[in-house]
Amino acid sequence: MAIARLHGGPLDGQTLPLDDADLDRLILPYSETQVVYTRSGEAENTGSDDGATEVAFRFEEAEDRLVQDGEGEGDVKHRS
């Protein structure tokens, strides 16, 4: 099994299980909208004895307006 490590955006710091470590893009539900993360590098820890394979993904955009804790409403499309 592999894990996705998310960087930036509303899900920054989260990890998610991946069925396919070759994915280039993740589209994830967030509140009443969706957020998009794109792959940002090669898979790490791909050996048989160095833990779960890990793939970094960076925030690309949100499909709708987002309101985060302590912040006002953002633009229709967010980019990092």
PDB file of N, CA, C and O in Angstrom, residues 6-78:
ATOM      1  N   LEU A   6      -0.278  15.273   1.572  1.00  0.00           N
ATOM      2  CA  LEU A   6      -0.807  16.484   0.947  1.00  0.00           C
ATOM      3  C   LEU A   6      -0.109  17.729   1.484  1.00  0.00           C
ATOM      4  O   LEU A   6       0.101  17.859   2.694  1.00  0.00           O
ATOM      5  N   HIS A   7       0.238  18.638   0.560  1.00  0.00           N
ATOM      6  CA  HIS A   7       0.931  19.881   0.904  1.00  0.00           C
ATOM      7  C   HIS A   7       0.136  21.067   0.374  1.00  0.00           C
ATOM      8  O   HIS A   7      -0.244  21.094  -0.796  1.00  0.00           O
ATOM      9  N   GLY A   8      -0.097  22.048   1.228  1.00  0.00           N
ATOM     10  CA  GLY A   8      -0.814  23.257   0.832  1.00  0.00           C
ATOM     11  C   GLY A   8      -2.319  23.053   0.840  1.00  0.00           C
ATOM     12  O   GLY A   8      -2.829  21.952   1.038  1.00  0.00           O
ATOM     13  N   GLY A   9      -3.029  24.141   0.643  1.00  0.00           N
ATOM     14  CA  GLY A   9      -4.488  24.083   0.573  1.00  0.00           C
ATOM     15  C   GLY A   9      -5.131  23.691   1.887  1.00  0.00           C
ATOM     16  O   GLY A   9      -4.483  23.608   2.931  1.00  0.00           O
ATOM     17  N   PRO A  10      -6.420  23.419   1.843  1.00  0.00           N
ATOM     18  CA  PRO A  10      -7.169  23.150   3.071  1.00  0.00           C
ATOM     19  C   PRO A  10      -6.839  21.806   3.719  1.00  0.00           C
ATOM     20  O   PRO A  10      -7.146  21.608   4.883  1.00  0.00           O
ATOM     21  N   LEU A  11      -6.215  20.887   3.012  1.00  0.00           N
ATOM     22  CA  LEU A  11      -5.894  19.570   3.568  1.00  0.00           C
ATOM     23  C   LEU A  11      -4.400  19.419   3.859  1.00  0.00           C
ATOM     24  O   LEU A  11      -3.888  18.304   3.991  1.00  0.00           O
ATOM     25  N   ASP A  12      -3.689  20.541   3.990  1.00  0.00           N
ATOM     26  CA  ASP A  12      -2.251  20.535   4.233  1.00  0.00           C
ATOM     27  C   ASP A  12      -1.888  19.651   5.425  1.00  0.00           C
ATOM     28  O   ASP A  12      -2.499  19.743   6.482  1.00  0.00           O
ATOM     29  N   GLY A  13      -0.900  18.779   5.218  1.00  0.00           N
ATOM     30  CA  GLY A  13      -0.428  17.924   6.294  1.00  0.00           C
ATOM     31  C   GLY A  13      -1.155  16.601   6.419  1.00  0.00           C
ATOM     32  O   GLY A  13      -0.730  15.724   7.166  1.00  0.00           O
ATOM     33  N   GLN A  14      -2.251  16.420   5.699  1.00  0.00           N
ATOM     34  CA  GLN A  14      -3.022  15.177   5.760  1.00  0.00           C
ATOM     35  C   GLN A  14      -2.314  14.072   4.982  1.00  0.00           C
ATOM     36  O   GLN A  14      -1.589  14.337   4.027  1.00  0.00           O
ATOM     37  N   THR A  15      -2.525  12.843   5.375  1.00  0.00           N
ATOM     38  CA  THR A  15      -2.079  11.692   4.604  1.00  0.00           C
ATOM     39  C   THR A  15      -3.298  10.832   4.296  1.00  0.00           C
ATOM     40  O   THR A  15      -4.229  10.738   5.111  1.00  0.00           O
ATOM     41  N   LEU A  16      -3.274  10.245   3.108  1.00  0.00           N
ATOM     42  CA  LEU A  16      -4.377   9.404   2.670  1.00  0.00           C
ATOM     43  C   LEU A  16      -3.833   8.116   2.071  1.00  0.00           C
ATOM     44  O   LEU A  16      -2.789   8.135   1.415  1.00  0.00           O
ATOM     45  N   PRO A  17      -4.530   7.003   2.238  1.00  0.00           N
ATOM     46  CA  PRO A  17      -4.087   5.776   1.583  1.00  0.00           C
ATOM     47  C   PRO A  17      -4.296   5.877   0.076  1.00  0.00           C
ATOM     48  O   PRO A  17      -5.270   6.467  -0.391  1.00  0.00           O
ATOM     49  N   LEU A  18      -3.355   5.313  -0.679  1.00  0.00           N
ATOM     50  CA  LEU A  18      -3.452   5.279  -2.144  1.00  0.00           C
ATOM     51  C   LEU A  18      -3.491   3.830  -2.607  1.00  0.00           C
ATOM     52  O   LEU A  18      -2.632   3.041  -2.218  1.00  0.00           O
ATOM     53  N   ASP A  19      -4.453   3.486  -3.430  1.00  0.00           N
ATOM     54  CA  ASP A  19      -4.469   2.156  -4.026  1.00  0.00           C
ATOM     55  C   ASP A  19      -3.469   2.076  -5.163  1.00  0.00           C
ATOM     56  O   ASP A  19      -2.966   1.007  -5.472  1.00  0.00           O
ATOM     57  N   ASP A  20      -3.198   3.224  -5.804  1.00  0.00           N
ATOM     58  CA  ASP A  20      -2.309   3.271  -6.962  1.00  0.00           C
ATOM     59  C   ASP A  20      -1.261   4.370  -6.762  1.00  0.00           C
ATOM     60  O   ASP A  20      -1.583   5.551  -6.814  1.00  0.00           O
ATOM     61  N   ALA A  21      -0.005   3.984  -6.560  1.00  0.00           N
ATOM     62  CA  ALA A  21       1.070   4.953  -6.328  1.00  0.00           C
ATOM     63  C   ALA A  21       1.464   5.694  -7.592  1.00  0.00           C
ATOM     64  O   ALA A  21       2.294   6.595  -7.548  1.00  0.00           O
ATOM     65  N   ASP A  22       0.874   5.359  -8.741  1.00  0.00           N
ATOM     66  CA  ASP A  22       1.202   6.014 -10.007  1.00  0.00           C
ATOM     67  C   ASP A  22       0.247   7.155 -10.354  1.00  0.00           C
ATOM     68  O   ASP A  22       0.371   7.753 -11.423  1.00  0.00           O
ATOM     69  N   LEU A  23      -0.697   7.466  -9.479  1.00  0.00           N
ATOM     70  CA  LEU A  23      -1.644   8.554  -9.755  1.00  0.00           C
ATOM     71  C   LEU A  23      -0.912   9.886  -9.893  1.00  0.00           C
ATOM     72  O   LEU A  23       0.036  10.154  -9.156  1.00  0.00           O
ATOM     73  N   ASP A  24      -1.373  10.715 -10.832  1.00  0.00           N
ATOM     74  CA  ASP A  24      -0.801  12.047 -11.027  1.00  0.00           C
ATOM     75  C   ASP A  24      -1.655  13.143 -10.405  1.00  0.00           C
ATOM     76  O   ASP A  24      -1.203  14.269 -10.247  1.00  0.00           O
ATOM     77  N   ARG A  25      -2.902  12.823 -10.052  1.00  0.00           N
ATOM     78  CA  ARG A  25      -3.827  13.843  -9.580  1.00  0.00           C
ATOM     79  C   ARG A  25      -4.835  13.229  -8.618  1.00  0.00           C
ATOM     80  O   ARG A  25      -5.296  12.115  -8.827  1.00  0.00           O
ATOM     81  N   LEU A  26      -5.163  13.978  -7.586  1.00  0.00           N
ATOM     82  CA  LEU A  26      -6.207  13.569  -6.646  1.00  0.00           C
ATOM     83  C   LEU A  26      -7.293  14.631  -6.641  1.00  0.00           C
ATOM     84  O   LEU A  26      -7.005  15.819  -6.506  1.00  0.00           O
ATOM     85  N   ILE A  27      -8.532  14.214  -6.782  1.00  0.00           N
ATOM     86  CA  ILE A  27      -9.680  15.111  -6.655  1.00  0.00           C
ATOM     87  C   ILE A  27     -10.434  14.614  -5.431  1.00  0.00           C
ATOM     88  O   ILE A  27     -10.940  13.489  -5.414  1.00  0.00           O
ATOM     89  N   LEU A  28     -10.479  15.459  -4.403  1.00  0.00           N
ATOM     90  CA  LEU A  28     -10.998  15.043  -3.106  1.00  0.00           C
ATOM     91  C   LEU A  28     -12.175  15.903  -2.673  1.00  0.00           C
ATOM     92  O   LEU A  28     -12.189  17.112  -2.919  1.00  0.00           O
ATOM     93  N   PRO A  29     -13.145  15.306  -1.999  1.00  0.00           N
ATOM     94  CA  PRO A  29     -14.245  16.109  -1.462  1.00  0.00           C
ATOM     95  C   PRO A  29     -13.747  16.963  -0.303  1.00  0.00           C
ATOM     96  O   PRO A  29     -12.881  16.544   0.470  1.00  0.00           O
ATOM     97  N   TYR A  30     -14.268  18.172  -0.215  1.00  0.00           N
ATOM     98  CA  TYR A  30     -13.946  19.059   0.900  1.00  0.00           C
ATOM     99  C   TYR A  30     -15.162  19.926   1.161  1.00  0.00           C
ATOM    100  O   TYR A  30     -15.534  20.743   0.313  1.00  0.00           O
ATOM    101  N   SER A  31     -15.793  19.765   2.296  1.00  0.00           N
ATOM    102  CA  SER A  31     -17.006  20.475   2.651  1.00  0.00           C
ATOM    103  C   SER A  31     -18.039  20.233   1.550  1.00  0.00           C
ATOM    104  O   SER A  31     -18.353  19.095   1.267  1.00  0.00           O
ATOM    105  N   GLU A  32     -18.508  21.276   0.906  1.00  0.00           N
ATOM    106  CA  GLU A  32     -19.504  21.115  -0.157  1.00  0.00           C
ATOM    107  C   GLU A  32     -18.882  21.268  -1.536  1.00  0.00           C
ATOM    108  O   GLU A  32     -19.586  21.523  -2.513  1.00  0.00           O
ATOM    109  N   THR A  33     -17.586  21.125  -1.639  1.00  0.00           N
ATOM    110  CA  THR A  33     -16.888  21.321  -2.903  1.00  0.00           C
ATOM    111  C   THR A  33     -15.864  20.203  -3.103  1.00  0.00           C
ATOM    112  O   THR A  33     -15.927  19.176  -2.433  1.00  0.00           O
ATOM    113  N   GLN A  34     -14.952  20.399  -4.020  1.00  0.00           N
ATOM    114  CA  GLN A  34     -13.855  19.473  -4.262  1.00  0.00           C
ATOM    115  C   GLN A  34     -12.557  20.258  -4.345  1.00  0.00           C
ATOM    116  O   GLN A  34     -12.550  21.406  -4.778  1.00  0.00           O
ATOM    117  N   VAL A  35     -11.465  19.627  -3.929  1.00  0.00           N
ATOM    118  CA  VAL A  35     -10.139  20.222  -4.070  1.00  0.00           C
ATOM    119  C   VAL A  35      -9.281  19.290  -4.918  1.00  0.00           C
ATOM    120  O   VAL A  35      -9.484  18.076  -4.920  1.00  0.00           O
ATOM    121  N   VAL A  36      -8.331  19.889  -5.639  1.00  0.00           N
ATOM    122  CA  VAL A  36      -7.482  19.123  -6.546  1.00  0.00           C
ATOM    123  C   VAL A  36      -6.030  19.245  -6.092  1.00  0.00           C
ATOM    124  O   VAL A  36      -5.537  20.351  -5.851  1.00  0.00           O
ATOM    125  N   TYR A  37      -5.360  18.118  -5.968  1.00  0.00           N
ATOM    126  CA  TYR A  37      -3.943  18.044  -5.640  1.00  0.00           C
ATOM    127  C   TYR A  37      -3.231  17.312  -6.772  1.00  0.00           C
ATOM    128  O   TYR A  37      -3.755  16.324  -7.290  1.00  0.00           O
ATOM    129  N   THR A  38      -2.064  17.799  -7.179  1.00  0.00           N
ATOM    130  CA  THR A  38      -1.294  17.154  -8.235  1.00  0.00           C
ATOM    131  C   THR A  38       0.016  16.614  -7.668  1.00  0.00           C
ATOM    132  O   THR A  38       0.602  17.187  -6.747  1.00  0.00           O
ATOM    133  N   ARG A  39       0.449  15.546  -8.245  1.00  0.00           N
ATOM    134  CA  ARG A  39       1.685  14.875  -7.821  1.00  0.00           C
ATOM    135  C   ARG A  39       2.868  15.827  -7.964  1.00  0.00           C
ATOM    136  O   ARG A  39       2.985  16.557  -8.937  1.00  0.00           O
ATOM    137  N   SER A  40       3.780  15.794  -6.990  1.00  0.00           N
ATOM    138  CA  SER A  40       4.926  16.705  -7.046  1.00  0.00           C
ATOM    139  C   SER A  40       6.229  15.959  -6.762  1.00  0.00           C
ATOM    140  O   SER A  40       7.001  16.343  -5.897  1.00  0.00           O
ATOM    141  N   GLY A  41       6.459  14.892  -7.483  1.00  0.00           N
ATOM    142  CA  GLY A  41       7.715  14.167  -7.316  1.00  0.00           C
ATOM    143  C   GLY A  41       7.534  12.677  -7.452  1.00  0.00           C
ATOM    144  O   GLY A  41       6.432  12.175  -7.675  1.00  0.00           O
ATOM    145  N   GLU A  42       8.637  11.994  -7.293  1.00  0.00           N
ATOM    146  CA  GLU A  42       8.643  10.537  -7.401  1.00  0.00           C
ATOM    147  C   GLU A  42       8.241   9.905  -6.068  1.00  0.00           C
ATOM    148  O   GLU A  42       8.368  10.517  -5.007  1.00  0.00           O
ATOM    149  N   ALA A  43       7.797   8.665  -6.137  1.00  0.00           N
ATOM    150  CA  ALA A  43       7.452   7.910  -4.934  1.00  0.00           C
ATOM    151  C   ALA A  43       8.709   7.669  -4.109  1.00  0.00           C
ATOM    152  O   ALA A  43       9.791   7.447  -4.643  1.00  0.00           O
ATOM    153  N   GLU A  44       8.569   7.739  -2.789  1.00  0.00           N
ATOM    154  CA  GLU A  44       9.670   7.484  -1.858  1.00  0.00           C
ATOM    155  C   GLU A  44       9.364   6.219  -1.072  1.00  0.00           C
ATOM    156  O   GLU A  44       8.216   5.796  -0.987  1.00  0.00           O
ATOM    157  N   ASN A  45      10.385   5.641  -0.469  1.00  0.00           N
ATOM    158  CA  ASN A  45      10.238   4.413   0.327  1.00  0.00           C
ATOM    159  C   ASN A  45       9.634   3.284  -0.507  1.00  0.00           C
ATOM    160  O   ASN A  45       8.671   2.647  -0.105  1.00  0.00           O
ATOM    161  N   THR A  46      10.219   3.030  -1.652  1.00  0.00           N
ATOM    162  CA  THR A  46       9.673   2.018  -2.559  1.00  0.00           C
ATOM    163  C   THR A  46      10.258   0.628  -2.321  1.00  0.00           C
ATOM    164  O   THR A  46       9.849  -0.326  -2.974  1.00  0.00           O
ATOM    165  N   GLY A  47      11.191   0.496  -1.382  1.00  0.00           N
ATOM    166  CA  GLY A  47      11.786  -0.804  -1.080  1.00  0.00           C
ATOM    167  C   GLY A  47      10.850  -1.683  -0.262  1.00  0.00           C
ATOM    168  O   GLY A  47       9.829  -1.234   0.254  1.00  0.00           O
ATOM    169  N   SER A  48      11.225  -2.925  -0.131  1.00  0.00           N
ATOM    170  CA  SER A  48      10.373  -3.873   0.591  1.00  0.00           C
ATOM    171  C   SER A  48      10.482  -3.740   2.111  1.00  0.00           C
ATOM    172  O   SER A  48       9.639  -4.266   2.836  1.00  0.00           O
ATOM    173  N   ASP A  49      11.506  -3.048   2.617  1.00  0.00           N
ATOM    174  CA  ASP A  49      11.694  -2.978   4.064  1.00  0.00           C
ATOM    175  C   ASP A  49      11.880  -1.554   4.606  1.00  0.00           C
ATOM    176  O   ASP A  49      12.426  -1.357   5.678  1.00  0.00           O
ATOM    177  N   ASP A  50      11.398  -0.544   3.875  1.00  0.00           N
ATOM    178  CA  ASP A  50      11.583   0.843   4.345  1.00  0.00           C
ATOM    179  C   ASP A  50      10.266   1.571   4.595  1.00  0.00           C
ATOM    180  O   ASP A  50      10.183   2.776   4.531  1.00  0.00           O
ATOM    181  N   GLY A  51       9.222   0.838   4.896  1.00  0.00           N
ATOM    182  CA  GLY A  51       7.937   1.455   5.224  1.00  0.00           C
ATOM    183  C   GLY A  51       7.043   1.616   4.011  1.00  0.00           C
ATOM    184  O   GLY A  51       7.362   1.175   2.909  1.00  0.00           O
ATOM    185  N   ALA A  52       5.916   2.260   4.226  1.00  0.00           N
ATOM    186  CA  ALA A  52       4.940   2.452   3.150  1.00  0.00           C
ATOM    187  C   ALA A  52       5.486   3.394   2.079  1.00  0.00           C
ATOM    188  O   ALA A  52       6.169   4.366   2.391  1.00  0.00           O
ATOM    189  N   THR A  53       5.179   3.094   0.838  1.00  0.00           N
ATOM    190  CA  THR A  53       5.534   3.991  -0.259  1.00  0.00           C
ATOM    191  C   THR A  53       4.792   5.301  -0.049  1.00  0.00           C
ATOM    192  O   THR A  53       3.605   5.308   0.269  1.00  0.00           O
ATOM    193  N   GLU A  54       5.494   6.433  -0.220  1.00  0.00           N
ATOM    194  CA  GLU A  54       4.908   7.751   0.018  1.00  0.00           C
ATOM    195  C   GLU A  54       5.064   8.621  -1.219  1.00  0.00           C
ATOM    196  O   GLU A  54       6.120   8.668  -1.827  1.00  0.00           O
ATOM    197  N   VAL A  55       3.966   9.300  -1.594  1.00  0.00           N
ATOM    198  CA  VAL A  55       3.956  10.186  -2.759  1.00  0.00           C
ATOM    199  C   VAL A  55       3.459  11.558  -2.309  1.00  0.00           C
ATOM    200  O   VAL A  55       2.419  11.663  -1.657  1.00  0.00           O
ATOM    201  N   ALA A  56       4.207  12.619  -2.652  1.00  0.00           N
ATOM    202  CA  ALA A  56       3.812  13.986  -2.291  1.00  0.00           C
ATOM    203  C   ALA A  56       2.870  14.557  -3.352  1.00  0.00           C
ATOM    204  O   ALA A  56       3.070  14.365  -4.551  1.00  0.00           O
ATOM    205  N   PHE A  57       1.843  15.258  -2.888  1.00  0.00           N
ATOM    206  CA  PHE A  57       0.899  15.950  -3.756  1.00  0.00           C
ATOM    207  C   PHE A  57       0.772  17.389  -3.282  1.00  0.00           C
ATOM    208  O   PHE A  57       0.701  17.649  -2.081  1.00  0.00           O
ATOM    209  N   ARG A  58       0.738  18.339  -4.211  1.00  0.00           N
ATOM    210  CA  ARG A  58       0.605  19.765  -3.894  1.00  0.00           C
ATOM    211  C   ARG A  58      -0.768  20.268  -4.313  1.00  0.00           C
ATOM    212  O   ARG A  58      -1.303  19.881  -5.347  1.00  0.00           O
ATOM    213  N   PHE A  59      -1.302  21.179  -3.510  1.00  0.00           N
ATOM    214  CA  PHE A  59      -2.605  21.783  -3.790  1.00  0.00           C
ATOM    215  C   PHE A  59      -2.571  22.522  -5.121  1.00  0.00           C
ATOM    216  O   PHE A  59      -1.647  23.283  -5.398  1.00  0.00           O
ATOM    217  N   GLU A  60      -3.572  22.290  -5.950  1.00  0.00           N
ATOM    218  CA  GLU A  60      -3.675  22.982  -7.233  1.00  0.00           C
ATOM    219  C   GLU A  60      -4.835  23.969  -7.258  1.00  0.00           C
ATOM    220  O   GLU A  60      -4.657  25.133  -7.571  1.00  0.00           O
ATOM    221  N   GLU A  61      -6.028  23.495  -6.936  1.00  0.00           N
ATOM    222  CA  GLU A  61      -7.183  24.387  -6.998  1.00  0.00           C
ATOM    223  C   GLU A  61      -8.367  23.829  -6.232  1.00  0.00           C
ATOM    224  O   GLU A  61      -8.404  22.656  -5.896  1.00  0.00           O
ATOM    225  N   ALA A  62      -9.332  24.702  -5.983  1.00  0.00           N
ATOM    226  CA  ALA A  62     -10.608  24.316  -5.391  1.00  0.00           C
ATOM    227  C   ALA A  62     -11.688  24.584  -6.425  1.00  0.00           C
ATOM    228  O   ALA A  62     -11.602  25.553  -7.174  1.00  0.00           O
ATOM    229  N   GLU A  63     -12.674  23.741  -6.466  1.00  0.00           N
ATOM    230  CA  GLU A  63     -13.735  23.872  -7.458  1.00  0.00           C
ATOM    231  C   GLU A  63     -14.779  24.913  -7.081  1.00  0.00           C
ATOM    232  O   GLU A  63     -15.595  25.290  -7.894  1.00  0.00           O
ATOM    233  N   ASP A  64     -14.768  25.376  -5.852  1.00  0.00           N
ATOM    234  CA  ASP A  64     -15.783  26.312  -5.391  1.00  0.00           C
ATOM    235  C   ASP A  64     -15.149  27.227  -4.349  1.00  0.00           C
ATOM    236  O   ASP A  64     -13.987  27.092  -4.018  1.00  0.00           O
ATOM    237  N   ARG A  65     -15.896  28.132  -3.792  1.00  0.00           N
ATOM    238  CA  ARG A  65     -15.364  29.044  -2.779  1.00  0.00           C
ATOM    239  C   ARG A  65     -15.095  28.301  -1.482  1.00  0.00           C
ATOM    240  O   ARG A  65     -15.867  27.468  -1.066  1.00  0.00           O
ATOM    241  N   LEU A  66     -13.988  28.634  -0.835  1.00  0.00           N
ATOM    242  CA  LEU A  66     -13.619  28.013   0.433  1.00  0.00           C
ATOM    243  C   LEU A  66     -13.575  29.066   1.530  1.00  0.00           C
ATOM    244  O   LEU A  66     -13.139  30.179   1.308  1.00  0.00           O
ATOM    245  N   VAL A  67     -14.013  28.689   2.705  1.00  0.00           N
ATOM    246  CA  VAL A  67     -13.851  29.533   3.880  1.00  0.00           C
ATOM    247  C   VAL A  67     -13.078  28.701   4.885  1.00  0.00           C
ATOM    248  O   VAL A  67     -13.520  27.637   5.290  1.00  0.00           O
ATOM    249  N   GLN A  68     -11.890  29.167   5.292  1.00  0.00           N
ATOM    250  CA  GLN A  68     -11.076  28.439   6.248  1.00  0.00           C
ATOM    251  C   GLN A  68     -11.137  29.138   7.595  1.00  0.00           C
ATOM    252  O   GLN A  68     -11.480  30.310   7.680  1.00  0.00           O
ATOM    253  N   ASP A  69     -10.787  28.419   8.642  1.00  0.00           N
ATOM    254  CA  ASP A  69     -10.847  28.955   9.999  1.00  0.00           C
ATOM    255  C   ASP A  69     -10.182  30.319  10.092  1.00  0.00           C
ATOM    256  O   ASP A  69      -9.032  30.483   9.725  1.00  0.00           O
ATOM    257  N   GLY A  70     -10.919  31.317  10.562  1.00  0.00           N
ATOM    258  CA  GLY A  70     -10.363  32.634  10.802  1.00  0.00           C
ATOM    259  C   GLY A  70     -10.097  33.455   9.559  1.00  0.00           C
ATOM    260  O   GLY A  70      -9.511  34.515   9.631  1.00  0.00           O
ATOM    261  N   GLU A  71     -10.515  32.982   8.387  1.00  0.00           N
ATOM    262  CA  GLU A  71     -10.266  33.706   7.145  1.00  0.00           C
ATOM    263  C   GLU A  71     -11.584  34.067   6.482  1.00  0.00           C
ATOM    264  O   GLU A  71     -12.600  33.425   6.686  1.00  0.00           O
ATOM    265  N   GLY A  72     -11.526  35.080   5.644  1.00  0.00           N
ATOM    266  CA  GLY A  72     -12.681  35.433   4.840  1.00  0.00           C
ATOM    267  C   GLY A  72     -12.799  34.499   3.666  1.00  0.00           C
ATOM    268  O   GLY A  72     -12.007  33.587   3.482  1.00  0.00           O
ATOM    269  N   GLU A  73     -13.797  34.724   2.841  1.00  0.00           N
ATOM    270  CA  GLU A  73     -13.967  33.877   1.664  1.00  0.00           C
ATOM    271  C   GLU A  73     -12.861  34.124   0.668  1.00  0.00           C
ATOM    272  O   GLU A  73     -12.423  35.236   0.458  1.00  0.00           O
ATOM    273  N   GLY A  74     -12.432  33.055   0.027  1.00  0.00           N
ATOM    274  CA  GLY A  74     -11.359  33.143  -0.958  1.00  0.00           C
ATOM    275  C   GLY A  74     -11.920  33.345  -2.358  1.00  0.00           C
ATOM    276  O   GLY A  74     -13.110  33.543  -2.550  1.00  0.00           O
ATOM    277  N   ASP A  75     -11.050  33.333  -3.321  1.00  0.00           N
ATOM    278  CA  ASP A  75     -11.455  33.462  -4.713  1.00  0.00           C
ATOM    279  C   ASP A  75     -12.136  32.180  -5.172  1.00  0.00           C
ATOM    280  O   ASP A  75     -12.055  31.148  -4.531  1.00  0.00           O
ATOM    281  N   VAL A  76     -12.782  32.266  -6.322  1.00  0.00           N
ATOM    282  CA  VAL A  76     -13.456  31.101  -6.855  1.00  0.00           C
ATOM    283  C   VAL A  76     -12.454  29.984  -7.122  1.00  0.00           C
ATOM    284  O   VAL A  76     -12.715  28.834  -6.864  1.00  0.00           O
ATOM    285  N   LYS A  77     -11.261  30.312  -7.590  1.00  0.00           N
ATOM    286  CA  LYS A  77     -10.232  29.323  -7.835  1.00  0.00           C
ATOM    287  C   LYS A  77      -9.005  29.663  -7.010  1.00  0.00           C
ATOM    288  O   LYS A  77      -8.510  30.754  -7.070  1.00  0.00           O
ATOM    289  N   HIS A  78      -8.520  28.731  -6.225  1.00  0.00           N
ATOM    290  CA  HIS A  78      -7.336  28.937  -5.392  1.00  0.00           C
ATOM    291  C   HIS A  78      -6.157  28.239  -6.043  1.00  0.00           C
ATOM    292  O   HIS A  78      -6.272  27.129  -6.490  1.00  0.00           O
TER     293      HIS A  78
END
